[in-house]
mmCIF file of N, CA and C and ligand atoms in Angstrom:
data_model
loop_
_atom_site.group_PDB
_atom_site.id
_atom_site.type_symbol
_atom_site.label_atom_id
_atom_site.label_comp_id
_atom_site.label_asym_id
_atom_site.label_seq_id
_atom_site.Cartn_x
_atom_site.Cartn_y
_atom_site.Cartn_z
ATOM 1 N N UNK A 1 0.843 -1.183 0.000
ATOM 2 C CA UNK A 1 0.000 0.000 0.000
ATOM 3 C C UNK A 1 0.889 1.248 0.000
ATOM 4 N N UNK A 2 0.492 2.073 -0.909
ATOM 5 C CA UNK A 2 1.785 3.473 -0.918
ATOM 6 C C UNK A 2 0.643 4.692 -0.222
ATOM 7 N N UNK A 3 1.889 5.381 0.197
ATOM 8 C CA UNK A 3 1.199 6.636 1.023
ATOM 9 C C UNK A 3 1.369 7.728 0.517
ATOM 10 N N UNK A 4 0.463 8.981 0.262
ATOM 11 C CA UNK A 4 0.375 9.654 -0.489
ATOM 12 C C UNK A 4 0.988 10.739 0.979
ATOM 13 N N UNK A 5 2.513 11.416 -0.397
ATOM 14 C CA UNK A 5 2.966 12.331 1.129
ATOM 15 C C UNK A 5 3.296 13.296 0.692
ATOM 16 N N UNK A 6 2.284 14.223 -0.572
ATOM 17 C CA UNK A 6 2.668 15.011 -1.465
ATOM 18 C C UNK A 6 2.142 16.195 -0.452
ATOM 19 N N UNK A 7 2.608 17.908 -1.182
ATOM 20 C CA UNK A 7 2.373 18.505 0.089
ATOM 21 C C UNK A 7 0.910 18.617 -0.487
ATOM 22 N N UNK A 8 0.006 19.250 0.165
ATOM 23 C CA UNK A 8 -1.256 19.954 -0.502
ATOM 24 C C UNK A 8 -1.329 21.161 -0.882
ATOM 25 N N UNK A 9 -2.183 21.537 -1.632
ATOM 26 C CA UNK A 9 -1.580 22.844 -2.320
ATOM 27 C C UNK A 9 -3.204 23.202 -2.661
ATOM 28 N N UNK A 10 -3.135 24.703 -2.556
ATOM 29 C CA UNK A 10 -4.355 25.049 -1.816
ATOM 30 C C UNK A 10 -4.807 25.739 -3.719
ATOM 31 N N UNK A 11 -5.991 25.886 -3.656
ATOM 32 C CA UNK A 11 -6.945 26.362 -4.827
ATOM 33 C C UNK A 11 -6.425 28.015 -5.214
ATOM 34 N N UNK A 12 -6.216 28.219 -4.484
ATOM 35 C CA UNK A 12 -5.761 29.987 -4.714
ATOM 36 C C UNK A 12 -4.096 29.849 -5.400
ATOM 37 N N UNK A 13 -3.585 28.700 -4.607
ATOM 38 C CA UNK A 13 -2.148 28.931 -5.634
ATOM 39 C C UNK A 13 -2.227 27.997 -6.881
ATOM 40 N N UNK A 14 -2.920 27.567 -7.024
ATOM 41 C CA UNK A 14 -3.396 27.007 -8.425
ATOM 42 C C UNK A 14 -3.682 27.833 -9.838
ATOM 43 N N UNK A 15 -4.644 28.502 -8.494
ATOM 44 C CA UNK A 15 -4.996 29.554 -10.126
ATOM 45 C C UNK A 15 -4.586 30.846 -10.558
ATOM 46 N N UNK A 16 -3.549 31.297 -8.991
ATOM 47 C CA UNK A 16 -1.938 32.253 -9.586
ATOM 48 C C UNK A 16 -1.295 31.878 -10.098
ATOM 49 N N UNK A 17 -0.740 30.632 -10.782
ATOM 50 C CA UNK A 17 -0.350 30.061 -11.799
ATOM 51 C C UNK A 17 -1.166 30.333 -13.338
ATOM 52 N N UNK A 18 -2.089 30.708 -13.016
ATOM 53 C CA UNK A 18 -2.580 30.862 -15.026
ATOM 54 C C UNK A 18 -2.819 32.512 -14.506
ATOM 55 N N UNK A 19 -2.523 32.988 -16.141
ATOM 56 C CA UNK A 19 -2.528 34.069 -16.793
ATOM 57 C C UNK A 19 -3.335 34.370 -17.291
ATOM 58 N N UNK A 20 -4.318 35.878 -17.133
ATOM 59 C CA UNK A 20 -5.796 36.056 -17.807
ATOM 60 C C UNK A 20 -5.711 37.375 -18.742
ATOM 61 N N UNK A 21 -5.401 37.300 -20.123
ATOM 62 C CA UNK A 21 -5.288 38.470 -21.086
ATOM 63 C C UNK A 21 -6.975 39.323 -21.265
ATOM 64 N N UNK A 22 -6.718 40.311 -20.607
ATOM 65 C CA UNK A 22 -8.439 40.994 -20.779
ATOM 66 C C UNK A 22 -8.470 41.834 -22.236
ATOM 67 N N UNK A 23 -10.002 41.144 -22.425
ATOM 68 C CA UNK A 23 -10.316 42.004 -24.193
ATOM 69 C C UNK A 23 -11.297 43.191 -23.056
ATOM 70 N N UNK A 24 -10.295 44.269 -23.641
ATOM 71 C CA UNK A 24 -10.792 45.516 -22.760
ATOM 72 C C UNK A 24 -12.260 45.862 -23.926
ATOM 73 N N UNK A 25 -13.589 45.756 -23.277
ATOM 74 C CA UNK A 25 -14.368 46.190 -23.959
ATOM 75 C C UNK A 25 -15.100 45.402 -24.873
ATOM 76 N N UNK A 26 -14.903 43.917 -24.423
ATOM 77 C CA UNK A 26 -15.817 42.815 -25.038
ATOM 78 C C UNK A 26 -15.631 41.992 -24.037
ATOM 79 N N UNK A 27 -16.114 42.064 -23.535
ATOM 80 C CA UNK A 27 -16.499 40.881 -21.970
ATOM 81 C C UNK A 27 -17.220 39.623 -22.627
ATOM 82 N N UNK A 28 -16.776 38.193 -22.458
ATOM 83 C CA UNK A 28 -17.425 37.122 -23.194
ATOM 84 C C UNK A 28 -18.242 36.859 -22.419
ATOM 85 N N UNK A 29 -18.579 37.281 -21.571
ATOM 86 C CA UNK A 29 -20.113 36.810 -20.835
ATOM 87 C C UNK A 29 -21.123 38.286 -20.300
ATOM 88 N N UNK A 30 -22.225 38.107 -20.288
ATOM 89 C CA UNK A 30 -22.962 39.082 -19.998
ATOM 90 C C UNK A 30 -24.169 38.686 -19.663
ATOM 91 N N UNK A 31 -24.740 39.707 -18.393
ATOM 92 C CA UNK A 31 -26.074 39.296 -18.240
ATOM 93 C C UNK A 31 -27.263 39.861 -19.171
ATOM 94 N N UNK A 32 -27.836 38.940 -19.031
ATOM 95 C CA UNK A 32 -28.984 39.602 -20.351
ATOM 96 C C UNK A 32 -29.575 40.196 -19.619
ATOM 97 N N UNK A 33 -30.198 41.069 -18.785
ATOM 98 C CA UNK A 33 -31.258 42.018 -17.676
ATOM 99 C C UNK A 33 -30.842 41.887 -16.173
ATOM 100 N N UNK A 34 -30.238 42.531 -16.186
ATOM 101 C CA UNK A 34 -29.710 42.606 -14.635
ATOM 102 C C UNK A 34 -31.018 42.931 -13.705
ATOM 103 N N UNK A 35 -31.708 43.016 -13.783
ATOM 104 C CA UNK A 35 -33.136 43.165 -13.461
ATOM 105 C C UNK A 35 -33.677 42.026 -12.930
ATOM 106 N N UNK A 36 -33.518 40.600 -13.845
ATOM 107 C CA UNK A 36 -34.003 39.697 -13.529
ATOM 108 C C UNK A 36 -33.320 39.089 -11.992
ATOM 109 N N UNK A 37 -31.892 39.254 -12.161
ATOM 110 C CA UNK A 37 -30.633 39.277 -11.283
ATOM 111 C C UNK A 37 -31.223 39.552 -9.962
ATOM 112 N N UNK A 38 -31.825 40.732 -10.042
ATOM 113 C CA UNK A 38 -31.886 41.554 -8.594
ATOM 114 C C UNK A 38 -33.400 41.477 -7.973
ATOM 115 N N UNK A 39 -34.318 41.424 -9.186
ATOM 116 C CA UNK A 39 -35.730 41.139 -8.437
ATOM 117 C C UNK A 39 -36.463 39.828 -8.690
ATOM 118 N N UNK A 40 -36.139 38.949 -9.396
ATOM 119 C CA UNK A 40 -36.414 37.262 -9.818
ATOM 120 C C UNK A 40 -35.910 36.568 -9.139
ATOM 121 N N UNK A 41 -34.561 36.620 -9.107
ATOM 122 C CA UNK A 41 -33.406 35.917 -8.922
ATOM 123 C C UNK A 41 -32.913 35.706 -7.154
ATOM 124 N N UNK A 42 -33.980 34.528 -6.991
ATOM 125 C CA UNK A 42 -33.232 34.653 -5.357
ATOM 126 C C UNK A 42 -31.797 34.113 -4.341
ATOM 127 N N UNK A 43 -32.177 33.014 -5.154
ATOM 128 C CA UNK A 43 -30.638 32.116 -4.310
ATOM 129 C C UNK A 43 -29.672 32.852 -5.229
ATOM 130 N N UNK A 44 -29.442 33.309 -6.277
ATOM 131 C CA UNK A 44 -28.025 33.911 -7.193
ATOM 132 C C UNK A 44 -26.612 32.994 -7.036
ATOM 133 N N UNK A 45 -27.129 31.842 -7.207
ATOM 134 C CA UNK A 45 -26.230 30.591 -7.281
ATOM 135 C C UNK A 45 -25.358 31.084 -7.503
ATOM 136 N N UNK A 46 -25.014 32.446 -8.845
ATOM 137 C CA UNK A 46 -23.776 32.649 -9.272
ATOM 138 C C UNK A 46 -22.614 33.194 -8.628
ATOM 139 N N UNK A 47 -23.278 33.351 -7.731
ATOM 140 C CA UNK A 47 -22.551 34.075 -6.514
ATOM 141 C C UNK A 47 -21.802 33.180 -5.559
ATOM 142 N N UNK A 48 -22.023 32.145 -5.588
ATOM 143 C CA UNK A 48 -20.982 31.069 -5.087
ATOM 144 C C UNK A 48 -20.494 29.828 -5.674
ATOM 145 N N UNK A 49 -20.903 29.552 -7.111
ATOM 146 C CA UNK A 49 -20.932 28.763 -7.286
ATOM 147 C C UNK A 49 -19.538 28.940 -8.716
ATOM 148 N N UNK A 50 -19.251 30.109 -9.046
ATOM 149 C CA UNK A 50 -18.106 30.172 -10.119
ATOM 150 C C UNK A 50 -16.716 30.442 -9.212
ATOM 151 N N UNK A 51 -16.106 29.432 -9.746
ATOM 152 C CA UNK A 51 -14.803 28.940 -9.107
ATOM 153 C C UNK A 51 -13.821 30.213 -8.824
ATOM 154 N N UNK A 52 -13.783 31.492 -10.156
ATOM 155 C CA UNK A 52 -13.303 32.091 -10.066
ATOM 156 C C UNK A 52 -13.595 33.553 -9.436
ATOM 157 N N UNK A 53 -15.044 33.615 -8.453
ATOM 158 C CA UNK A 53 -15.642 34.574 -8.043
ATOM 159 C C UNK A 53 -15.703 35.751 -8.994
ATOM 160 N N UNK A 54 -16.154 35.742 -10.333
ATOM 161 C CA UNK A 54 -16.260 36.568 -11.200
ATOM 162 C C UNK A 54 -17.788 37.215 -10.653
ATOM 163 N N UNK A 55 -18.850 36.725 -10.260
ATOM 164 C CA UNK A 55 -19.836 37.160 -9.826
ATOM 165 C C UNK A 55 -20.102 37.789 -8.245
ATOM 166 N N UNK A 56 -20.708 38.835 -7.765
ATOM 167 C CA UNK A 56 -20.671 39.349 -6.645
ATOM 168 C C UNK A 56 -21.665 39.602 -6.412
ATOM 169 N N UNK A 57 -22.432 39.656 -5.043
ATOM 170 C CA UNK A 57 -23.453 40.785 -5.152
ATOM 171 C C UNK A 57 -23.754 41.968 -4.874
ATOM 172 N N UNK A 58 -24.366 42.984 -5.283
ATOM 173 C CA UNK A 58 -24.448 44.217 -4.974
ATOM 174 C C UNK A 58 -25.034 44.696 -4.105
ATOM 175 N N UNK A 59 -24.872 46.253 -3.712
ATOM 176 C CA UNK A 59 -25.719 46.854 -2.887
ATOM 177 C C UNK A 59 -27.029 47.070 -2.930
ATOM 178 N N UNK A 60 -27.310 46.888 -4.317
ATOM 179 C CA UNK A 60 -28.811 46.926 -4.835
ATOM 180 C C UNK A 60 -29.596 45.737 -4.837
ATOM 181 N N UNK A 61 -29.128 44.963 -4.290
ATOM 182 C CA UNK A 61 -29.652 43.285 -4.686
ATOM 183 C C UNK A 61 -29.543 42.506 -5.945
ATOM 184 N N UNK A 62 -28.993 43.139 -6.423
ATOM 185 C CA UNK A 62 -28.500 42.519 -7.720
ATOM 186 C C UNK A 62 -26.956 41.823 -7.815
ATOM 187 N N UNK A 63 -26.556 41.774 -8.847
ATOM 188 C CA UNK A 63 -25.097 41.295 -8.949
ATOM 189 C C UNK A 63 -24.665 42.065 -10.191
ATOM 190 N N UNK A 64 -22.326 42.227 -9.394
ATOM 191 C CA UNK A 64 -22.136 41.955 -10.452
ATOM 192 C C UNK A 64 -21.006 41.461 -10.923
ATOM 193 N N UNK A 65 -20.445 41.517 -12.629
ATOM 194 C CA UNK A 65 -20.589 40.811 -12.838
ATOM 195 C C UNK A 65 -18.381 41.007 -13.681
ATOM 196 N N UNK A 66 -17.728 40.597 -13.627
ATOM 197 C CA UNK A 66 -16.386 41.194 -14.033
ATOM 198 C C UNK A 66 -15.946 39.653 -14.301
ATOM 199 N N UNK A 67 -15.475 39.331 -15.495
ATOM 200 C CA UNK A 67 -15.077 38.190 -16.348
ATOM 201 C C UNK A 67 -13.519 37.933 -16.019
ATOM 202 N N UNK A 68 -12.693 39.318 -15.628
ATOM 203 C CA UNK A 68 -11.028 39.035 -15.465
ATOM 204 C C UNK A 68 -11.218 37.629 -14.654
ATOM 205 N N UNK A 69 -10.142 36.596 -14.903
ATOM 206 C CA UNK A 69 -9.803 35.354 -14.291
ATOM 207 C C UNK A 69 -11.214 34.393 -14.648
ATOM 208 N N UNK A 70 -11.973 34.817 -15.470
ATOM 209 C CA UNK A 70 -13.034 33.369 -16.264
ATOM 210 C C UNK A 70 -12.152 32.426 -16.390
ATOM 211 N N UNK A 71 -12.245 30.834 -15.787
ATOM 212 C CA UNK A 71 -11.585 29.974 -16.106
ATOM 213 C C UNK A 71 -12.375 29.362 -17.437
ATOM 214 N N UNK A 72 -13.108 29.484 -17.731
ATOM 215 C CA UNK A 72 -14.102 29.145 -19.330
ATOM 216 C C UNK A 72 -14.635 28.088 -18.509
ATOM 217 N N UNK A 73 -15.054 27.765 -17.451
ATOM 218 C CA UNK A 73 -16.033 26.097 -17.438
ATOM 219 C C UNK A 73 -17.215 26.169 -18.045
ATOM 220 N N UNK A 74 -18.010 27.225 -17.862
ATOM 221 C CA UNK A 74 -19.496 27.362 -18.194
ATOM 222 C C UNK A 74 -20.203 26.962 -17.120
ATOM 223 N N UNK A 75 -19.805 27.242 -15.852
ATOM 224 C CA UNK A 75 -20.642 26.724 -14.463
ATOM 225 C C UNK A 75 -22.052 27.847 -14.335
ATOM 226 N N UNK A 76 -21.277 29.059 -14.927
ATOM 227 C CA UNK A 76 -22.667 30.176 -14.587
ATOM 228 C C UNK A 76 -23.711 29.816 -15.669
ATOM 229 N N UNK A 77 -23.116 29.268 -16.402
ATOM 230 C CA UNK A 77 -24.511 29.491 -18.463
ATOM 231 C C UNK A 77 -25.697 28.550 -17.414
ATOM 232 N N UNK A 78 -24.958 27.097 -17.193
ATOM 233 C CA UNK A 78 -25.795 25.822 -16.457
ATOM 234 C C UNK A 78 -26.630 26.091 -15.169
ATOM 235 N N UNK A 79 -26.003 26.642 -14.459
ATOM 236 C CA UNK A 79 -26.759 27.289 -13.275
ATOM 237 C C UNK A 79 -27.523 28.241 -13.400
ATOM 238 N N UNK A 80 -27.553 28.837 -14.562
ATOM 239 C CA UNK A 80 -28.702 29.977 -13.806
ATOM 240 C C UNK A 80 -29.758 29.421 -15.061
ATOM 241 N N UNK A 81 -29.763 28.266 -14.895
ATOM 242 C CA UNK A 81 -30.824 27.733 -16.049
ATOM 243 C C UNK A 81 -32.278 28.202 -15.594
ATOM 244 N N UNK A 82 -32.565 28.370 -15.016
ATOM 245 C CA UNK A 82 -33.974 28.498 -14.665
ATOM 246 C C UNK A 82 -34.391 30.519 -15.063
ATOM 247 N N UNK A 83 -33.464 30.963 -14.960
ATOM 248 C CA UNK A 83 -33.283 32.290 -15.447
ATOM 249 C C UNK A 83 -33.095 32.473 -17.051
ATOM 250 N N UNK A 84 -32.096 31.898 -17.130
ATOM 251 C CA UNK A 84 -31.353 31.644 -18.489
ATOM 252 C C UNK A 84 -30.906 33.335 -19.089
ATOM 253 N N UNK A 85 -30.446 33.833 -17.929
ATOM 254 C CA UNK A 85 -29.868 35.338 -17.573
ATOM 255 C C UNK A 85 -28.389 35.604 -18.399
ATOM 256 N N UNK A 86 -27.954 34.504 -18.558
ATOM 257 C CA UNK A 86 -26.228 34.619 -18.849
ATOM 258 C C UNK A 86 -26.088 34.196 -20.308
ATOM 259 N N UNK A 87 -25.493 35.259 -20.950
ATOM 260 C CA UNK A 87 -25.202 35.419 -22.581
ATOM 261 C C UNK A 87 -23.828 34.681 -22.126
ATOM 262 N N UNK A 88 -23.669 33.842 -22.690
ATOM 263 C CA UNK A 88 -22.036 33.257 -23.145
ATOM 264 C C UNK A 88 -21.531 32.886 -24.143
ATOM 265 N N UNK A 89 -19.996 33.565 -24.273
ATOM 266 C CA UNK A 89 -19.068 33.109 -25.605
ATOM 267 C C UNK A 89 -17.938 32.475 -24.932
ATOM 268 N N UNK A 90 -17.117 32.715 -25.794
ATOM 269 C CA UNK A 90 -15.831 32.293 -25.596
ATOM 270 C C UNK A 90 -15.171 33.122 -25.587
ATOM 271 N N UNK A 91 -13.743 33.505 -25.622
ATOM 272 C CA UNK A 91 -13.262 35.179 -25.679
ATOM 273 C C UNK A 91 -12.894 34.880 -26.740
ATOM 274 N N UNK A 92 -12.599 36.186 -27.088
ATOM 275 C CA UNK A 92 -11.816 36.473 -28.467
ATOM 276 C C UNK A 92 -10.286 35.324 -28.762
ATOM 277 N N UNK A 93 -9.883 35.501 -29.991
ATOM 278 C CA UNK A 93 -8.890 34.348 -30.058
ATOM 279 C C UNK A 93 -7.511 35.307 -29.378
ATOM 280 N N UNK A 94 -6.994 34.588 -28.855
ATOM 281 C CA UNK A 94 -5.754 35.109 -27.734
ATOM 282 C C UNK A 94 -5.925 36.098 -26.868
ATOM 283 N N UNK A 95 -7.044 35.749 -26.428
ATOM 284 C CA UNK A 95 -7.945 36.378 -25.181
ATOM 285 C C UNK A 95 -8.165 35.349 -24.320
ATOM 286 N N UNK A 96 -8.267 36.282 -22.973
ATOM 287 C CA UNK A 96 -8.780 34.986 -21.939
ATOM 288 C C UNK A 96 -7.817 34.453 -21.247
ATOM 289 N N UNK A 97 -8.118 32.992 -20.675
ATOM 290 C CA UNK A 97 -7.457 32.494 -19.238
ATOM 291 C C UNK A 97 -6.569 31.320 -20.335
ATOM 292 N N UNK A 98 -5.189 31.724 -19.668
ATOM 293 C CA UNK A 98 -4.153 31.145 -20.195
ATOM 294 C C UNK A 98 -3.471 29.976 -19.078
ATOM 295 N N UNK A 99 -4.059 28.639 -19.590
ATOM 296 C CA UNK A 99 -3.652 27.938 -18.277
ATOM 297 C C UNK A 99 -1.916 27.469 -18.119
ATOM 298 N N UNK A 100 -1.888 26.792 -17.003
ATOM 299 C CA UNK A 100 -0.223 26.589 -16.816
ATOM 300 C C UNK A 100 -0.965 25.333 -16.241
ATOM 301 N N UNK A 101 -0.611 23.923 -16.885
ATOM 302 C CA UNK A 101 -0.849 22.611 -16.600
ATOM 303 C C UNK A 101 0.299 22.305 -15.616
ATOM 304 N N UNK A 102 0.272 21.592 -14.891
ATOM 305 C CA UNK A 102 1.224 20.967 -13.848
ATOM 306 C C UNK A 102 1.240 21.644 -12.736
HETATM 307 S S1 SF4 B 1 -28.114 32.853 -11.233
HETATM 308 FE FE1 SF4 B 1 -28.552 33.952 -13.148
HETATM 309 S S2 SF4 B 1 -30.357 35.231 -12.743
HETATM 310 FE FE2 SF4 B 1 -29.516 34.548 -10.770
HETATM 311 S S3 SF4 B 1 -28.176 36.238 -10.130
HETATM 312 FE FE3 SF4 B 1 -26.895 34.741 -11.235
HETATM 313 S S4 SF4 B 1 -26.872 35.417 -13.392
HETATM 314 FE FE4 SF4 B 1 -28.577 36.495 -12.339
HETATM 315 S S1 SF4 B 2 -17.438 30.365 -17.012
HETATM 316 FE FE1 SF4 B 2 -16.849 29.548 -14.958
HETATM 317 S S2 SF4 B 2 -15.161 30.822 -14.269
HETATM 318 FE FE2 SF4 B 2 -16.143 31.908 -15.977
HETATM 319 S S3 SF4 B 2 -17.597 33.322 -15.003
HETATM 320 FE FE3 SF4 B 2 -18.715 31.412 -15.485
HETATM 321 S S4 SF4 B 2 -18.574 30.131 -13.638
HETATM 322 FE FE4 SF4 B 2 -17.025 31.756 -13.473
#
C-alpha cells in the first residue's frame, strides 16, 4: 500500500499560476437584464458557485458581474438555467485564461 505524502496545495495557488489576457471592452459573458438578477433571482447561485468569483453581489440586490480570471467552465450558463440570464461566448482568439498545466 503506498502513502500519499505530497504537500497539498491550496486552490488559490493554483490559479496564480494561469494568466488572464483581458479584451478591454468585449467581456465574453454578460447578463442579459440585470433586473431579472436583482428582483427574480433569489438564491443567485452565481454568486458562489463560479470557481473564479467573477460574480458578486451588490448593494442593490442585484449582482455583479467582471469576467477578469473566467476559467471558461461554463458553471454560470448551467446554473442559472432556470433564469437563463447569462449570454455566453468564448473570448476572443488570444484572449482569456491562459492555463499553466502541472
Ligand atoms: S443565477 Fe442567473 S439570474 Fe440569478 S443572479 Fe446569477 S446570473 Fe442572475
Ligand atoms: S465560465 Fe466559470 S469561471 Fe467563468 S464566469 Fe462562469 S462560472 Fe465563473
Amino acid at each position: 500500500m503506498s502513502t500519499n505524502t505530497a504537500t497539498p496545495v491550496k486552490i488559490e495557488e493554483k490559479l496564480f499560476q494561469n494568466r488572464y489576457r483581458v479584451d478591454e471592452g468585449h467581456p465574453h459573458i454578460s447578463l442579459r437584464d440585470a433586473s431579472v438578477c436583482r428582483d427574480a433571482c433569489k438564491d443567485k447561485v452565481c454568486t458562489f458557485c463560479c470557481p473564479a468569483g467573477c460574480y458578486a453581489p451588490d448593494a442593490s440586490g442585484g449582482v455583479t458581474l467582471s469576467v477578469d480570471g473566467c476559467l471558461e467552465c461554463g458553471t454560470c450558463r448551467i446554473i442559472c438555467a432556470e433564469h437563463q440570464n447569462v449570454e455566453w461566448w468564448y473570448p476572443r482568439g488570444g484572449y482569456g485564461i491562459l492555463f499553466k498545466f502541472g
